[in-house]
mmCIF file of C-alpha atoms and ligand atoms in Angstrom:
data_model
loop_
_atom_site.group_PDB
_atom_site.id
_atom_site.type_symbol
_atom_site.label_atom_id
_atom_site.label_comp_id
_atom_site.label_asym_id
_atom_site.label_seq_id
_atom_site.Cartn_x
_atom_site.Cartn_y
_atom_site.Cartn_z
ATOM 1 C CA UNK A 1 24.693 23.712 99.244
ATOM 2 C CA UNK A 2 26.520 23.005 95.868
ATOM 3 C CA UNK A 3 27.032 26.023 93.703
ATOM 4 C CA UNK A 4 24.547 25.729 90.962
ATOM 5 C CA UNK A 5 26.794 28.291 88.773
ATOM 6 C CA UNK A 6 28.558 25.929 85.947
ATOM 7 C CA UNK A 7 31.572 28.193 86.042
ATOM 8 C CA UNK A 8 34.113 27.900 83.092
ATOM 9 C CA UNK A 9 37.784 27.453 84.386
ATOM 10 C CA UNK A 10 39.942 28.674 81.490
ATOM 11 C CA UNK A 11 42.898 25.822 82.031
ATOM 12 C CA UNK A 12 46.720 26.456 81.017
ATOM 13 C CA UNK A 13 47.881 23.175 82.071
ATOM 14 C CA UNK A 14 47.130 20.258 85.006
ATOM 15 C CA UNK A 15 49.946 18.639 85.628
ATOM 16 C CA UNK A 16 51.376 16.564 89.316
ATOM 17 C CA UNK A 17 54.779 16.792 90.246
ATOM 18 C CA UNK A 18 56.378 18.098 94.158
ATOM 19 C CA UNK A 19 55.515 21.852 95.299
ATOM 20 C CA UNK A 20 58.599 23.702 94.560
ATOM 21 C CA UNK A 21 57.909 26.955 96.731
ATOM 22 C CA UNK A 22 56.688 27.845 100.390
ATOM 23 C CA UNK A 23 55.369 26.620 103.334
ATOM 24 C CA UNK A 24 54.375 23.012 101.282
ATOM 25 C CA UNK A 25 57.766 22.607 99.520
ATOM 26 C CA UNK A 26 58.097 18.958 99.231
ATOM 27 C CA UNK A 27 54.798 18.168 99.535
ATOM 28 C CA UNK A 28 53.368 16.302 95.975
ATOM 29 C CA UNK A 29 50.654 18.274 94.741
ATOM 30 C CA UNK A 30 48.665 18.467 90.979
ATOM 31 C CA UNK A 31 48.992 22.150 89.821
ATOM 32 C CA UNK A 32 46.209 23.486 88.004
ATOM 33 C CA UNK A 33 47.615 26.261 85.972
ATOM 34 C CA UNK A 34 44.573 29.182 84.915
ATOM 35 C CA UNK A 35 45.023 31.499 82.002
ATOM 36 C CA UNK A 36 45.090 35.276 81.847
ATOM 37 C CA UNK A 37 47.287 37.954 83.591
ATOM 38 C CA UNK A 38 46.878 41.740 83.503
ATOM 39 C CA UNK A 39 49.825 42.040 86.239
ATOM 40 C CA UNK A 40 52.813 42.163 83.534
ATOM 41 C CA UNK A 41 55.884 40.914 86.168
ATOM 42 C CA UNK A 42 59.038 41.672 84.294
ATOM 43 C CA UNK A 43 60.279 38.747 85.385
ATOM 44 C CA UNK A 44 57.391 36.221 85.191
ATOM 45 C CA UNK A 45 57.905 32.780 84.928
ATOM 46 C CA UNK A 46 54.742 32.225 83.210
ATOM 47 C CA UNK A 47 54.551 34.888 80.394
ATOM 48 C CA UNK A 48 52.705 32.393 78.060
ATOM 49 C CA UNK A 49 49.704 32.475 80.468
ATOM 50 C CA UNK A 50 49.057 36.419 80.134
ATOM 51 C CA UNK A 51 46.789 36.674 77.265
ATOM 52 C CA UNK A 52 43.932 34.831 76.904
ATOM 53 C CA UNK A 53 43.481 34.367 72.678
ATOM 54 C CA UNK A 54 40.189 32.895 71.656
ATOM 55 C CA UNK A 55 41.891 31.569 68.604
ATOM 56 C CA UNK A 56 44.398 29.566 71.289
ATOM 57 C CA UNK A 57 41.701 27.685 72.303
ATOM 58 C CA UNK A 58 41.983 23.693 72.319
ATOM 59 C CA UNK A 59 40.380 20.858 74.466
ATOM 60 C CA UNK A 60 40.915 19.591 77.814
ATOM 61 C CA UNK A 61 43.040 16.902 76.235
ATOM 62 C CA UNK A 62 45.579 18.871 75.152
ATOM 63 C CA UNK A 63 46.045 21.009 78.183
ATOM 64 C CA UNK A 64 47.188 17.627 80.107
ATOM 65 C CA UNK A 65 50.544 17.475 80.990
ATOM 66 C CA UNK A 66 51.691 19.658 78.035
ATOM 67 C CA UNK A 67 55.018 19.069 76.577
ATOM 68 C CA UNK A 68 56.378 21.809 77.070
ATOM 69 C CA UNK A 69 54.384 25.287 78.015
ATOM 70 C CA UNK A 70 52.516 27.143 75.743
ATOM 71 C CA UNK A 71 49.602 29.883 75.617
ATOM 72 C CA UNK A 72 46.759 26.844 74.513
ATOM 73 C CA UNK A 73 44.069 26.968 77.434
ATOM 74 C CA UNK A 74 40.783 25.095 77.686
ATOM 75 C CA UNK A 75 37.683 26.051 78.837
ATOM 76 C CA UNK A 76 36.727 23.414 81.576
ATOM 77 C CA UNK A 77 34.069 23.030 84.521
ATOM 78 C CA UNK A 78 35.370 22.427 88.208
ATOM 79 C CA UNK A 79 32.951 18.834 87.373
ATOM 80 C CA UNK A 80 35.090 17.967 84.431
ATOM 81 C CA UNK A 81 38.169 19.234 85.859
ATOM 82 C CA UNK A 82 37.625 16.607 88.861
ATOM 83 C CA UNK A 83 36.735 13.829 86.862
ATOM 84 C CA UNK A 84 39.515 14.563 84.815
ATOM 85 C CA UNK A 85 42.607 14.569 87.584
ATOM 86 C CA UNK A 86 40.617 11.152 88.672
ATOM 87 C CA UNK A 87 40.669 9.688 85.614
ATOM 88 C CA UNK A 88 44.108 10.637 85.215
ATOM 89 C CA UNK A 89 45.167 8.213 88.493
ATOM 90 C CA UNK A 90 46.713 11.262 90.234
ATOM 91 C CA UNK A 91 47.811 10.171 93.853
ATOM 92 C CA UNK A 92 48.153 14.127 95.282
ATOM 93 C CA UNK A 93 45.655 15.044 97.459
ATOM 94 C CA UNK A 94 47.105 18.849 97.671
ATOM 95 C CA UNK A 95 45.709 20.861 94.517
ATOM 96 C CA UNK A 96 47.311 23.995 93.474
ATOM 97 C CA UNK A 97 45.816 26.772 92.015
ATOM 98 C CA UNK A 98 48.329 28.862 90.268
ATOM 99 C CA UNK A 99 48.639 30.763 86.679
ATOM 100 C CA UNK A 100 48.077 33.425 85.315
ATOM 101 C CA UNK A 101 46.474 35.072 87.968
ATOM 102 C CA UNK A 102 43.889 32.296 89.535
ATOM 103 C CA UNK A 103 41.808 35.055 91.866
ATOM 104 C CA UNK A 104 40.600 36.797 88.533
ATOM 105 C CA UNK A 105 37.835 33.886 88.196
ATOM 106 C CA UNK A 106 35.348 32.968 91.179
ATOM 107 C CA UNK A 107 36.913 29.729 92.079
ATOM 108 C CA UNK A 108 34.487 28.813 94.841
ATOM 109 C CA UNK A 109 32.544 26.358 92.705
ATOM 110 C CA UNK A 110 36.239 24.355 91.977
ATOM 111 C CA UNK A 111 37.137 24.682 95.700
ATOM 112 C CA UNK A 112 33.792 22.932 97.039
ATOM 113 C CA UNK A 113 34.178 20.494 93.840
ATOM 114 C CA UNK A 114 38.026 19.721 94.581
ATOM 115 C CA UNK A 115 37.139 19.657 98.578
ATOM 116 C CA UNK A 116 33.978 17.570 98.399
ATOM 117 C CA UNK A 117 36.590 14.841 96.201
ATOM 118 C CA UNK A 118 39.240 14.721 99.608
ATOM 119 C CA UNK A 119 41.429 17.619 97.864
ATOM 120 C CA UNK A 120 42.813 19.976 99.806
ATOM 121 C CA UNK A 121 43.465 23.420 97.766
ATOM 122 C CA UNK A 122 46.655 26.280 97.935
ATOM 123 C CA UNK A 123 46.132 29.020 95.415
ATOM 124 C CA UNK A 124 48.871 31.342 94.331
ATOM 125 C CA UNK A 125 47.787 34.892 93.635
ATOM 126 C CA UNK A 126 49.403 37.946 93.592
ATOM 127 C CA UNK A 127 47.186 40.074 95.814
ATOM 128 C CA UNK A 128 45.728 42.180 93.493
ATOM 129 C CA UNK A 129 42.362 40.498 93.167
ATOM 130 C CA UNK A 130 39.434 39.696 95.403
ATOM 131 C CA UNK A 131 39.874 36.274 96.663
ATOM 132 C CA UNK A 132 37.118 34.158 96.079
ATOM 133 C CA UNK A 133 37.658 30.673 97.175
ATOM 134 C CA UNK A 134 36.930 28.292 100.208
ATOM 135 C CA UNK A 135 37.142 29.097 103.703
ATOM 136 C CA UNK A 136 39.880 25.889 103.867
ATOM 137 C CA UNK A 137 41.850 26.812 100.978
ATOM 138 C CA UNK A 138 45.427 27.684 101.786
ATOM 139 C CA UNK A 139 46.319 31.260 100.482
ATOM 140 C CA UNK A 140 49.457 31.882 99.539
ATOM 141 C CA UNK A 141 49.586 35.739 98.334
ATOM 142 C CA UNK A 142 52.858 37.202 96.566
ATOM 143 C CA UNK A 143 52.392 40.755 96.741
ATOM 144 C CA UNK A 144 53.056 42.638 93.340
ATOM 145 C CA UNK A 145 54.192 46.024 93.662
ATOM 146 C CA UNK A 146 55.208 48.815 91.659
ATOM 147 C CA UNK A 147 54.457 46.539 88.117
ATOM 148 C CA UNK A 148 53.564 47.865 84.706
ATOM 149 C CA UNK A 149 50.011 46.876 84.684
ATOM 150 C CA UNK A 150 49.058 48.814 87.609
ATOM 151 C CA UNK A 151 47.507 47.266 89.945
ATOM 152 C CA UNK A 152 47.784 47.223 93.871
ATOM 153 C CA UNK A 153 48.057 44.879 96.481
ATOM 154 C CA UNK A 154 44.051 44.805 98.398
ATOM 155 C CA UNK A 155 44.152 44.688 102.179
ATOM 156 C CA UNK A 156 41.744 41.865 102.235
ATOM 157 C CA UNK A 157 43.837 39.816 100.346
ATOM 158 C CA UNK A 158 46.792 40.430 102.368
ATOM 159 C CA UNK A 159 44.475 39.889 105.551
ATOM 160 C CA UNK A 160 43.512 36.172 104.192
ATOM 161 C CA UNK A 161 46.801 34.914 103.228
ATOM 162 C CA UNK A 162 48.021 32.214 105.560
ATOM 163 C CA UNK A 163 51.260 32.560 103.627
ATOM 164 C CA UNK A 164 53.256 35.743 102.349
ATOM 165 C CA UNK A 165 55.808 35.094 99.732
ATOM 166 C CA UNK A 166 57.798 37.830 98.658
ATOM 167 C CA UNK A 167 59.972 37.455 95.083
ATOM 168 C CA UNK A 168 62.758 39.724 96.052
ATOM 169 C CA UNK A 169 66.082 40.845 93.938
ATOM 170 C CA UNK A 170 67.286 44.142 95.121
ATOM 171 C CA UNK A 171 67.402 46.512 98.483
ATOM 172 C CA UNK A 172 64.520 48.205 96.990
ATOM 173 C CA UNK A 173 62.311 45.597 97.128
ATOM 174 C CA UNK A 174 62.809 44.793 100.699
ATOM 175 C CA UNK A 175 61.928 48.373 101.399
ATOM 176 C CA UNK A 176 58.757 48.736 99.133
ATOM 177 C CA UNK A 177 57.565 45.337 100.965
ATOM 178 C CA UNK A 178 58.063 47.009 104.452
ATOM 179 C CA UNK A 179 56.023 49.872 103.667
ATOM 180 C CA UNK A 180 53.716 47.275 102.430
ATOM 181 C CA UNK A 181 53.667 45.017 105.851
ATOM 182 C CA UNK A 182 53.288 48.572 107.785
ATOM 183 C CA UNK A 183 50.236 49.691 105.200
ATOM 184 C CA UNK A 184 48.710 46.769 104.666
ATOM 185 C CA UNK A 185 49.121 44.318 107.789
ATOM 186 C CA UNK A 186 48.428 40.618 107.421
ATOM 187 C CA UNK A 187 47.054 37.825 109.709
ATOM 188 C CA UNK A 188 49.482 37.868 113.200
ATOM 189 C CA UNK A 189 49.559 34.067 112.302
ATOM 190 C CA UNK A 190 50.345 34.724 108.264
ATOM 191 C CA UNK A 191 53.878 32.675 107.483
ATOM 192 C CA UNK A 192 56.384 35.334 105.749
ATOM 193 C CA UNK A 193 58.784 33.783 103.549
ATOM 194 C CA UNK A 194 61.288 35.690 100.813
ATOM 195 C CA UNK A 195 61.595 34.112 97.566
ATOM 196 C CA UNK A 196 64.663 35.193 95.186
ATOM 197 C CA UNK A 197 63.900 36.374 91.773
ATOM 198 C CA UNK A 198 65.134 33.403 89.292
ATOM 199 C CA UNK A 199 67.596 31.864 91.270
ATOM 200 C CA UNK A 200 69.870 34.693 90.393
ATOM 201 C CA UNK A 201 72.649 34.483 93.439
ATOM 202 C CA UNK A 202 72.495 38.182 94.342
ATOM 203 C CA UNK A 203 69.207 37.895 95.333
ATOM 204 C CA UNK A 204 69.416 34.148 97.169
ATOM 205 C CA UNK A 205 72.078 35.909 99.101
ATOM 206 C CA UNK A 206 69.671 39.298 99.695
ATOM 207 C CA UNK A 207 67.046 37.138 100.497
ATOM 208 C CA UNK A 208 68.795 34.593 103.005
ATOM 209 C CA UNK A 209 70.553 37.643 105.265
ATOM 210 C CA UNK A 210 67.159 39.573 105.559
ATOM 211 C CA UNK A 211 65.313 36.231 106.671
ATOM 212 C CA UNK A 212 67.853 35.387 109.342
ATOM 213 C CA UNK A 213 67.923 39.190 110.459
ATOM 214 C CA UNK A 214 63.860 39.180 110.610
ATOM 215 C CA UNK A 215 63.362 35.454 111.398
ATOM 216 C CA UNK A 216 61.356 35.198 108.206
ATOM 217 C CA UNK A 217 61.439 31.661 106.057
ATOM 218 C CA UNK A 218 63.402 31.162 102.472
ATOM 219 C CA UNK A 219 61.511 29.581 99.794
ATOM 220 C CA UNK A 220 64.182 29.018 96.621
ATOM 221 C CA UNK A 221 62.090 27.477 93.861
ATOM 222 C CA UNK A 222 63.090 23.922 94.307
ATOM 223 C CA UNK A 223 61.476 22.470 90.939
ATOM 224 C CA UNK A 224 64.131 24.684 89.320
ATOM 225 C CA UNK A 225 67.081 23.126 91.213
ATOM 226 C CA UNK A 226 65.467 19.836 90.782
ATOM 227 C CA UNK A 227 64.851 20.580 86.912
ATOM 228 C CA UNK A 228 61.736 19.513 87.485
ATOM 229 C CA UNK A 229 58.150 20.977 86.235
HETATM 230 C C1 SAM B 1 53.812 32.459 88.188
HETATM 231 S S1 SAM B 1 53.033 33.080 89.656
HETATM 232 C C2 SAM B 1 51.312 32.708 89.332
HETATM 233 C C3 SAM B 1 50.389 33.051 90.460
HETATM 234 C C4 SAM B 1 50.139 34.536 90.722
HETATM 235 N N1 SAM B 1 49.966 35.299 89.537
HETATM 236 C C5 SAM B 1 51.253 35.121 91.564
HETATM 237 O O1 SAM B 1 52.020 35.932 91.059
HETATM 238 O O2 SAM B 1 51.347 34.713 92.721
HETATM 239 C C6 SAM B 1 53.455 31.813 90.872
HETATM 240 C C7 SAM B 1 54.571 32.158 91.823
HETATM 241 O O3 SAM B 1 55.782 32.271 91.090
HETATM 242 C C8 SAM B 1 56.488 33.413 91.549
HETATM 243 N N2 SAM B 1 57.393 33.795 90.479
HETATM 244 C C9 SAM B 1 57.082 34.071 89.189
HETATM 245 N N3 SAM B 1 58.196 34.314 88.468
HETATM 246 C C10 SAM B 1 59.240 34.185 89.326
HETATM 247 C C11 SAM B 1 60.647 34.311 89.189
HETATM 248 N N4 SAM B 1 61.195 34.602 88.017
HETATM 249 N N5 SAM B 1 61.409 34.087 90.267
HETATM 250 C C12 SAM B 1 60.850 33.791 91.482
HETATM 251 N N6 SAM B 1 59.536 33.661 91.677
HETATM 252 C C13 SAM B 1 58.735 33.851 90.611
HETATM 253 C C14 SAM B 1 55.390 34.394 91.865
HETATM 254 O O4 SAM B 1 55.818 35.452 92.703
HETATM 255 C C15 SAM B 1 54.390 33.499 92.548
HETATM 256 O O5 SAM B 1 54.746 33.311 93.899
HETATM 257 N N1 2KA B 2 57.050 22.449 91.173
HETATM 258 C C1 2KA B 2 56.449 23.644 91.091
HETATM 259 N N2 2KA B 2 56.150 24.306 92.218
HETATM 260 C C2 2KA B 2 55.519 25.505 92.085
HETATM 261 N N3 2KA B 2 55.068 26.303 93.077
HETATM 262 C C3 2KA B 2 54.433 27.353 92.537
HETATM 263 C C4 2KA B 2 54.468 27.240 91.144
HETATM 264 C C5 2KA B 2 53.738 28.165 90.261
HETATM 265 O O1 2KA B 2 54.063 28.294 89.088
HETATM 266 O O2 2KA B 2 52.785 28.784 90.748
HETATM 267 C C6 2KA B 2 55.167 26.060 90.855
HETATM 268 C C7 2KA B 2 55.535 25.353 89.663
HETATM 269 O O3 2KA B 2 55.336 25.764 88.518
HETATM 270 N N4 2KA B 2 56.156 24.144 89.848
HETATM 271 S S1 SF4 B 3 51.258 38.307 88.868
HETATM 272 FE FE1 SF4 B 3 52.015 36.220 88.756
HETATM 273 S S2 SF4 B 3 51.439 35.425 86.719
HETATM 274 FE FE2 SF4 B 3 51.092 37.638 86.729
HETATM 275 S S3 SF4 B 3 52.930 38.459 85.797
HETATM 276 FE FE3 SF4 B 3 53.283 38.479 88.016
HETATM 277 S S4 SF4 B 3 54.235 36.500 88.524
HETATM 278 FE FE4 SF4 B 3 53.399 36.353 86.446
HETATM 279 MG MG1 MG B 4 56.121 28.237 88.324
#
């Protein structure tokens, strides 16, 4: 049965381009981009999507392939968001989820909605949410630990991912991360893969020794190499 909930999906930006990290690098996919982040990653690539301003607020229109990112959002319904990426002539059948943090908002209304339409979903979340999507959605969970908002990395979450992606810089990170893998165990079938922290070459290099020592995977950000979005 169809959700009868009309769920409001505050939007960032939609845009399509190639999937630039993890197990579907490569792979051309339309990201759907939510607002709102209590997380506060030092680092973040997204820092315009933390804060959710009412006065920010603009229409669907202008949350389209932005020019360039900005903290606008839109508040949209998964039917409008559907019709939209159709209207729009996007060829991608894989739809990601990303933001902000997407697993702050129910998005099992958008995942039946996307599914029902031949999408197939990903969602990018840190971990530090319930996940509320599809049973078919593809989970890709980037544990957040130790940052200033406070929160910690759920069990469940880390149970459900079919993919573990790990932004790593320093030693210390590796470490936290195995006391997180011994604390918090995921699937036996869960893909881990190490991601660097902004291309920096430190880290690439921190991150390519560990995987070959652990036979874990590398996932390096490809838009960024590419220059793309
Ligand atoms: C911007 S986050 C949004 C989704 C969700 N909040 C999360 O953290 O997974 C999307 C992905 O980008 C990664 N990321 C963000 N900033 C990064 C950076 N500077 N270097 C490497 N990865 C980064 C995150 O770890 C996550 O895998
Ligand atoms: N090309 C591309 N691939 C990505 N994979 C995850 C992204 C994200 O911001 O969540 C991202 C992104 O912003 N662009
Ligand atoms: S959890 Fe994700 S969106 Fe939030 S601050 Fe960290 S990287 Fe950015
Ligand atoms: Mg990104």
């Amino acid at each position: 049965m169809e959700n009868p909930i009309n769920n409001i999906y505050p939007i960032n930006e939609i845009f399509q381009t190639i999937q630039g990290e993890g197990v579907f690098t490569g792979v051309p996919a339309i990201f759907i981009r939510l607002q709102g982040c209590p997380v506060g990653c030092p680092w973040c690539d997204t820092q315009h999507t933390w804060y959710q301003h009412q006065e920010r607020q603009v229409a669907l229109s202008e949350v389209v392939e932005k020019a360039a990112p900005s903290d606008t959002w839109a508040g949209v319904t998964a039917a409008s968001i559907v019709a939209e990426l159709q209207q729009r002539g996007y060829q991608a059948k894989h739809v990601v989820i990303t933001g902000g943090e997407p697993a702050m908002y129910d998005l099992r209304e958008l995942a039946t909605a996307l599914e029902h339409n031949g999408y197939q979903l990903q969602i990018e979340t840190s971990g530090t949410f319930a996940i509320q999507t599809s049973a078919d959605t593809w989970v890709t969970v980037s544990p957040k630990l130790n940052m200033p908002g406070g929160y910690l990395v759920r069990p469940d979450c880390m149970q459900r991912a079919n993919e573990i992606k790990y932004p790593v810089a320093m030693q210390k990170h590796i470490d936290e991360f195995d006391k997180l893998l011994q604390v918090c165990p995921p699937a036996a079938t869960a893909v881990i893969a190490l991601q660097p922290i902004s291309q920096r070459p430190r880290a690439t290099q921190l991150a390519m020794q560990v995987c070959i020592e652990r036979n874990w995977r590398l996932s390096v950000q490809m838009h960024k190499y590419l220059n793309i979005e």
